Coordinates of C-alpha atoms in Angstrom, one line a residue:
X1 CA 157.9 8.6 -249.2
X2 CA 156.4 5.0 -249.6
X3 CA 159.0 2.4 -249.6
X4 CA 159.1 -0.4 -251.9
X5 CA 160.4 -3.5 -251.0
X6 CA 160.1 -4.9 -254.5
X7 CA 162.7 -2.6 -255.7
X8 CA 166.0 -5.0 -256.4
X9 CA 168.1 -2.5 -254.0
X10 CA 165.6 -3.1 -251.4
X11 CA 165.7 -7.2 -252.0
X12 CA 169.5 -6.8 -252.2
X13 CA 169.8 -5.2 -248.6
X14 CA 166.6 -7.4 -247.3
X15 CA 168.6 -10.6 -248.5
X16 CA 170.6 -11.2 -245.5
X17 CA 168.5 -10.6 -242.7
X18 CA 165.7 -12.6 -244.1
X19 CA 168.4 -15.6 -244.9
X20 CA 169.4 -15.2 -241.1
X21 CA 165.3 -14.9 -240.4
X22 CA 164.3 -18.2 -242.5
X23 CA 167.3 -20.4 -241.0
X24 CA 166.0 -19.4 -236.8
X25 CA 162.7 -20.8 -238.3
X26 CA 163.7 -23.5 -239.5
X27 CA 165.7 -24.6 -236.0
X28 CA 162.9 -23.4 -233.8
X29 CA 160.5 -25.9 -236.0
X30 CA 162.5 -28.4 -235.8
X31 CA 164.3 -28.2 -232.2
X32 CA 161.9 -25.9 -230.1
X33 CA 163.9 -25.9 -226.6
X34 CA 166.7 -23.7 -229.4
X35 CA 163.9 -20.9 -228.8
X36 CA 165.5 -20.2 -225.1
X37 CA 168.5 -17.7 -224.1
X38 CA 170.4 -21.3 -223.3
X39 CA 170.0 -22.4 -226.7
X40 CA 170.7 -19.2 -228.3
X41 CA 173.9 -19.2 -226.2
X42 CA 174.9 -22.8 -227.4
X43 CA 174.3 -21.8 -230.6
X44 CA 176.1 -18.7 -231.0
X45 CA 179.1 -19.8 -229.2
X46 CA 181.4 -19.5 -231.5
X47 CA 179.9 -16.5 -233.4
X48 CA 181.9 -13.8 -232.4
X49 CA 185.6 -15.0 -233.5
X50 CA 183.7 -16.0 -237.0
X51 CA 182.2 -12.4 -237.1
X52 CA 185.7 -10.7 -236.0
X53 CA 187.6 -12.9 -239.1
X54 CA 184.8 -12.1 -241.5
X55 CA 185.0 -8.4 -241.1
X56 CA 188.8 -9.1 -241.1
X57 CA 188.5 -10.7 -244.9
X58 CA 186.2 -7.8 -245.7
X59 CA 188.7 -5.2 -245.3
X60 CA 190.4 -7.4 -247.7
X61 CA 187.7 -7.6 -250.2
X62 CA 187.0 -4.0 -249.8
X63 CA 190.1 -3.2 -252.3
X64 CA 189.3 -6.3 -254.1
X65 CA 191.9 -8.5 -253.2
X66 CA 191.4 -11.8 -251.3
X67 CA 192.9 -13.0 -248.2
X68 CA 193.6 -16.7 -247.9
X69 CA 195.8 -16.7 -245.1
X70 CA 192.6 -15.3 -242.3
X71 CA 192.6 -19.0 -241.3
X72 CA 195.8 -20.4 -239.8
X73 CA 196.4 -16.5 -239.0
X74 CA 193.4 -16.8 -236.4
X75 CA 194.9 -20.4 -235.6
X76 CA 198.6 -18.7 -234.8
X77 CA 197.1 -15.9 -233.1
X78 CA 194.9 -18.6 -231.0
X79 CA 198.4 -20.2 -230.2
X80 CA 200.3 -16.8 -229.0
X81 CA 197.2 -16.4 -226.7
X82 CA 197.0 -19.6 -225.3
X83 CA 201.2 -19.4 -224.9
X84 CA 202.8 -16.1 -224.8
X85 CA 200.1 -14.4 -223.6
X86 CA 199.5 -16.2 -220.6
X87 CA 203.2 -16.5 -219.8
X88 CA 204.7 -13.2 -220.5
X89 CA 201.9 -11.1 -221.4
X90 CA 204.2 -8.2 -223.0
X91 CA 206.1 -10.4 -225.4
X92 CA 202.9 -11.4 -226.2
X93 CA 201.1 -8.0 -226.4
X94 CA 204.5 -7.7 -229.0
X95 CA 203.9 -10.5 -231.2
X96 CA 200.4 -9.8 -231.9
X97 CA 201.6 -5.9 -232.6
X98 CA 204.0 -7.4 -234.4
X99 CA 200.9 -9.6 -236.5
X100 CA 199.1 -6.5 -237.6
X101 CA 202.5 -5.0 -238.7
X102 CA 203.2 -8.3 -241.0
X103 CA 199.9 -7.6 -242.4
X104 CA 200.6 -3.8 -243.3
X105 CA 203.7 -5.3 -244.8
X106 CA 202.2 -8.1 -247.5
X107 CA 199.7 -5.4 -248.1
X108 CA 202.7 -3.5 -249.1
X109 CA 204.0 -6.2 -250.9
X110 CA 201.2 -7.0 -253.0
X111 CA 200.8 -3.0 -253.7
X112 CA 204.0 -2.4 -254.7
X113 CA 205.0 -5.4 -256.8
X114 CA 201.7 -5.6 -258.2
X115 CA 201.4 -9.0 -257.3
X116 CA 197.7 -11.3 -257.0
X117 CA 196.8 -10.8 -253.4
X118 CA 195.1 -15.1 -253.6
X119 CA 198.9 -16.0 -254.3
X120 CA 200.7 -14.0 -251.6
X121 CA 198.0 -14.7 -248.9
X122 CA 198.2 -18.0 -249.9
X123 CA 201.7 -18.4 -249.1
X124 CA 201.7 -16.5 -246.4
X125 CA 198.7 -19.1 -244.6
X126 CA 201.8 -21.4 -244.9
X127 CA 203.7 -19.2 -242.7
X128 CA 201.5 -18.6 -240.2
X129 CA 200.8 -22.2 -239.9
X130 CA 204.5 -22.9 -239.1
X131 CA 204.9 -20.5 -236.8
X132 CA 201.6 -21.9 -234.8
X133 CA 203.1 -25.2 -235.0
X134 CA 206.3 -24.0 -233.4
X135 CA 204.9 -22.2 -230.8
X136 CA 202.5 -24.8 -229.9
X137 CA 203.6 -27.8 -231.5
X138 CA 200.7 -30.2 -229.5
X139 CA 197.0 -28.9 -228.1
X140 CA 197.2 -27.3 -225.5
X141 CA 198.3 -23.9 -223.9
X142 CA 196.3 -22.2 -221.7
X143 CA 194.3 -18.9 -222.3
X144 CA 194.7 -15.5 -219.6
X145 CA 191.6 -15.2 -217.3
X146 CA 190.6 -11.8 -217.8
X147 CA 190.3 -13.0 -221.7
X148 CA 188.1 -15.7 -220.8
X149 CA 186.2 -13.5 -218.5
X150 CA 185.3 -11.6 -221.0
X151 CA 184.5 -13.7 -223.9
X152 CA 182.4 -15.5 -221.7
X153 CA 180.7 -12.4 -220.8
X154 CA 176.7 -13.1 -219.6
X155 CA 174.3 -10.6 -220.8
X156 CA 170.8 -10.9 -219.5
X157 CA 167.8 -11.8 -222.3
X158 CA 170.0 -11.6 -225.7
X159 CA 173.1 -13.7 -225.3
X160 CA 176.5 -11.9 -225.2
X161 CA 177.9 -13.2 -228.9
X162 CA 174.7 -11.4 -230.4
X163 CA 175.2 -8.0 -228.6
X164 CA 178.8 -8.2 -229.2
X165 CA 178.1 -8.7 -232.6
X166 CA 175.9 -6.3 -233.0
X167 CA 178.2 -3.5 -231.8
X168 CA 180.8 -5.4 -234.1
X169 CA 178.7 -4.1 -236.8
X170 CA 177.3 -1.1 -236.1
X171 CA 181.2 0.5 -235.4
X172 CA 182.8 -1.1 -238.1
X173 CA 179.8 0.1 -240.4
X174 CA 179.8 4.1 -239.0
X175 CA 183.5 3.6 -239.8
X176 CA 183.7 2.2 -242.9
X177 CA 180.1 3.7 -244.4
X178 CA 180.0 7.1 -242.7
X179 CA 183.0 8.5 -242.0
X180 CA 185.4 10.6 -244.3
X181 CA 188.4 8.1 -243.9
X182 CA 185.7 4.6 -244.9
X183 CA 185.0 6.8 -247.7
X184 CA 188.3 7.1 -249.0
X185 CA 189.3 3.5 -248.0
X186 CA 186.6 1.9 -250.1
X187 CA 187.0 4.3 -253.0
X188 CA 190.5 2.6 -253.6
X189 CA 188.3 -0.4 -253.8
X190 CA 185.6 1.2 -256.4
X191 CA 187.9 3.5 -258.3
X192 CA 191.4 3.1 -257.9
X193 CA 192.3 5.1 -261.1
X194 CA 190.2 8.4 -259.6
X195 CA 191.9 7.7 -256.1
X196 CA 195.1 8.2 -257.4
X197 CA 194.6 11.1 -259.3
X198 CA 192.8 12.8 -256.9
X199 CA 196.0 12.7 -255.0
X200 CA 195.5 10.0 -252.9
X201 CA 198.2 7.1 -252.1
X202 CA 197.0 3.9 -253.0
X203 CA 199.8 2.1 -251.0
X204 CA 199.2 4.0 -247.6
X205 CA 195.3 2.3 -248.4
X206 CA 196.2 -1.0 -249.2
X207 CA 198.6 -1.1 -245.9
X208 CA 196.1 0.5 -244.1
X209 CA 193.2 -1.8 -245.4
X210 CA 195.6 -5.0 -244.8
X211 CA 196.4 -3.5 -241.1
X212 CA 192.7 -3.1 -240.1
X213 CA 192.3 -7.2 -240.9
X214 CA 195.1 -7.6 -238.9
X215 CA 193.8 -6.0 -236.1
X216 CA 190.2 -7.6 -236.5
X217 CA 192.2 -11.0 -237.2
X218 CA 194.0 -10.6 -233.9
X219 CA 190.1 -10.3 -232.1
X220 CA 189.2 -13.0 -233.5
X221 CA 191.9 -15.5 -233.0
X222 CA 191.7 -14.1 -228.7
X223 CA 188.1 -14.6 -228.9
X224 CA 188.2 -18.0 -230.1
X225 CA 191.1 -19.1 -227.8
X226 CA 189.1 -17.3 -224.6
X227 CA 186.0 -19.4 -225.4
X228 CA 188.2 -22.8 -226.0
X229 CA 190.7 -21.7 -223.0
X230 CA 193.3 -23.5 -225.0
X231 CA 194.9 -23.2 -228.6
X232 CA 196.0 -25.7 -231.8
X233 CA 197.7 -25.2 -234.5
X234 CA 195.1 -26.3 -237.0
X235 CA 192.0 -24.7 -234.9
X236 CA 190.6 -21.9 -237.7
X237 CA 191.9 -23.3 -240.8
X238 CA 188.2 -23.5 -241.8
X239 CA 187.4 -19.4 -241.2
X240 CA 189.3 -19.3 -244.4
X241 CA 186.5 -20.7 -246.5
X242 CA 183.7 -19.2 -243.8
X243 CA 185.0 -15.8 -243.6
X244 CA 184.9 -15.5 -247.8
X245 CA 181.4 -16.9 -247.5
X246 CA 180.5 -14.3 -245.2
X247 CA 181.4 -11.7 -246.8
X248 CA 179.5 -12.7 -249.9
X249 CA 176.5 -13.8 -248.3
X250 CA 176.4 -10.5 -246.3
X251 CA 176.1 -8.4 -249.8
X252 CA 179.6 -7.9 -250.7
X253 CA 181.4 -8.1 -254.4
X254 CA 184.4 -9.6 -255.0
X255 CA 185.2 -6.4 -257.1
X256 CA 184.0 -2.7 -257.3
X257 CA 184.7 -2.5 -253.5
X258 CA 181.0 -3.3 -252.9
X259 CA 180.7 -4.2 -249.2
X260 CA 178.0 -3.9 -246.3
X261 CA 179.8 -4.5 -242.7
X262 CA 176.3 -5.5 -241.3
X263 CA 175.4 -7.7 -243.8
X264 CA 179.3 -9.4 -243.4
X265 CA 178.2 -10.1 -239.5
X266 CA 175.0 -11.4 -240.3
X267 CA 176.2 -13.7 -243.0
X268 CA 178.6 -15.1 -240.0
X269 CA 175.9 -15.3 -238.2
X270 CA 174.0 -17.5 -240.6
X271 CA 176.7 -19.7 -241.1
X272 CA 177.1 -20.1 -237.7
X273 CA 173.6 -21.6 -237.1
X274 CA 173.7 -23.3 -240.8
X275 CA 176.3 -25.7 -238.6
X276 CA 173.5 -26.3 -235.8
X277 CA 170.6 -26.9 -238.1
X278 CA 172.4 -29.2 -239.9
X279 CA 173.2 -30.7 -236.3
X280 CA 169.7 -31.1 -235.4
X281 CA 168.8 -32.5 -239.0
X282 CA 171.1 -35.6 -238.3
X283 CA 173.3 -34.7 -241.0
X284 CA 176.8 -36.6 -240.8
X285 CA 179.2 -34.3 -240.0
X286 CA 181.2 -35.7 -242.9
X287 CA 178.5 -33.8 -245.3
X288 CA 178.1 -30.8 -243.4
X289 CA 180.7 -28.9 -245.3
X290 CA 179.0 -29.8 -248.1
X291 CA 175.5 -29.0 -247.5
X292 CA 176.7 -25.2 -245.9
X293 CA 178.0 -24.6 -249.2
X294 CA 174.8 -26.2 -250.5
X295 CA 173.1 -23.4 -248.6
X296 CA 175.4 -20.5 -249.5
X297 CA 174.8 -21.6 -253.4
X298 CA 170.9 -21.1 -252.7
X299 CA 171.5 -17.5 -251.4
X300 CA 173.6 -16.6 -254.0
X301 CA 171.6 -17.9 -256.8
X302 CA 168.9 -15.6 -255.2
X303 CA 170.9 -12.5 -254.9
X304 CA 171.6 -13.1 -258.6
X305 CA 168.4 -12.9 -259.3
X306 CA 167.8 -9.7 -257.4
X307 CA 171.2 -8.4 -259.1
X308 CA 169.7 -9.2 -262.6
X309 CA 166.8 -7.1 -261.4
X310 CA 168.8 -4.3 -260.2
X311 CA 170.1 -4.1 -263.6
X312 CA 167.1 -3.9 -265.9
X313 CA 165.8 -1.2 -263.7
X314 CA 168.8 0.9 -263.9

């Protein structure tokens, strides 16, 4: 069977790994000595804990609710690692249980009371701000060896944030797209009505979906405090914003429970480098923010192009 890459499903899934391809071109153009497993490295340093939050916010926007709260949850769970951890490593193997168990809970809440999942995350990224502040009121902290040890992990040729993220999305997508149980986890994302009357609980999902980006939110804030060795308060509040951009630049739909888990990474991945080649343009880092969305706008405007086309062809 010949395979047509100008059919719009084709151009849909070819999107993000050709956005991924087109921004390593542009940084090996313009800063050649990137083209090197030392500049890959420097590059990709802080890819995984980007990757682990954006899978984390995917879960969330599998059952098409959003999570606002991803941010200053990494940030607290940076805190607990730098702190707690360290110190007394089962009271803090308990609080981060604990974390994932909060997030079963709100996606209780918002199940249950019906309520918009932007507003209760939202208040809840309040919460876990608070708490970071009170367990680490200052920078500082320090994180456990054996975490750093393996964050900082050296693989020989491919640089170890861009195997880790590749097995990142290759479990997470037999998981989610393969498996029985992802089946029945996205469906309450793309049918909830036929999910509950095929017997199915809707709450156990929601808890369950909310409990899986706990868990990956829990990676991701020990990943990022392994590779800084110390913690702040404030030091994800930007995953937030990056993880949601992610997700959407990796192929996924705010609604219909339309995701792709390797499409997720690579979008982190993108953004990731985005930061650098804007770096090695000059750009003030003032504007950066802006231009990454400036970037992310370009994609999408492309992708609803290829959407459009999907469309008509149906």
């Amino acid at each position: 069977m010949k395979l047509d890459l100008t059919s719009p499903r084709i151009m849909r899934a070819l999107l993000p790994p050709v956005s991924l391809a087109l921004l390593l071109t542009a940084i090996f153009i313009i800063q050649p000595r990137a083209m090197s497993f030392m500049g890959l490295n420097l590059m990709l340093n802080l890819a995984l804990p980007i990757a682990l939050a954006t899978i984390a916010q995917m879960f969330i926007i599998a059952i098409n609710d959003i999570d606002l709260s991803i941010g200053s949850f990494v940030s607290f769970v940076a805190c607990v690692g730098a702190t707690l951890l360290n110190d007394t490593p089962v009271l803090g193997i308990a609080a981060l249980a604990g974390c994932i168990l909060v997030y079963a809970l709100v996606g209780a809440l918002v199940q249950w009371r019906n309520l918009p999942s932007i507003v209760v995350t939202l208040g809840m990224s309040f919460v876990w701000l608070g708490a970071a502040v009170l367990i680490l009121p200052s920078p500082g902290g320090s994180a456990p060896a054996w975490l750093q040890a393996i964050v900082k992990f050296r693989t020989p040729i491919v640089p170890f944030a861009l195997v880790a993220s590749a097995v990142l999305a290759l479990a997470v997508h037999l998981f989610l797209m393969r498996s029985s149980v992802g089946t029945v986890l996205r469906g309450a994302g793309g049918n909830p009505q036929a999910m509950a009357r095929a017997g199915w609980s809707l709450l156990k999902v929601r808890m369950s979906m909310y409990a899986l980006a706990g868990f990956f939110g829990v990676l991701a804030g020990l990943a990022l405090v392994g590779l800084t060795t110390s913690a702040d308060a404030n030091i994800a509040l930007r995953y937030t914003l990056l993880s949601i951009a992610g997700v959407i630049l990796g192929g996924g739909e705010f609604t219909g429970g339309r995701i792709s888990p390797v499409g997720a990474v690579i979008g982190a991945l993108t953004l990731t480098l985005a930061g650098s080649l804007l770096a090695f343009l000059r750009i003030s880092p003032d504007w950066q923010i802006g231009a990454q969305g400036a970037i992310l706008i370009l994609v999408l405007a492309l992708r609803a192009l290829v959407n459009r086309a999907e469309r008509k062809s149906a």
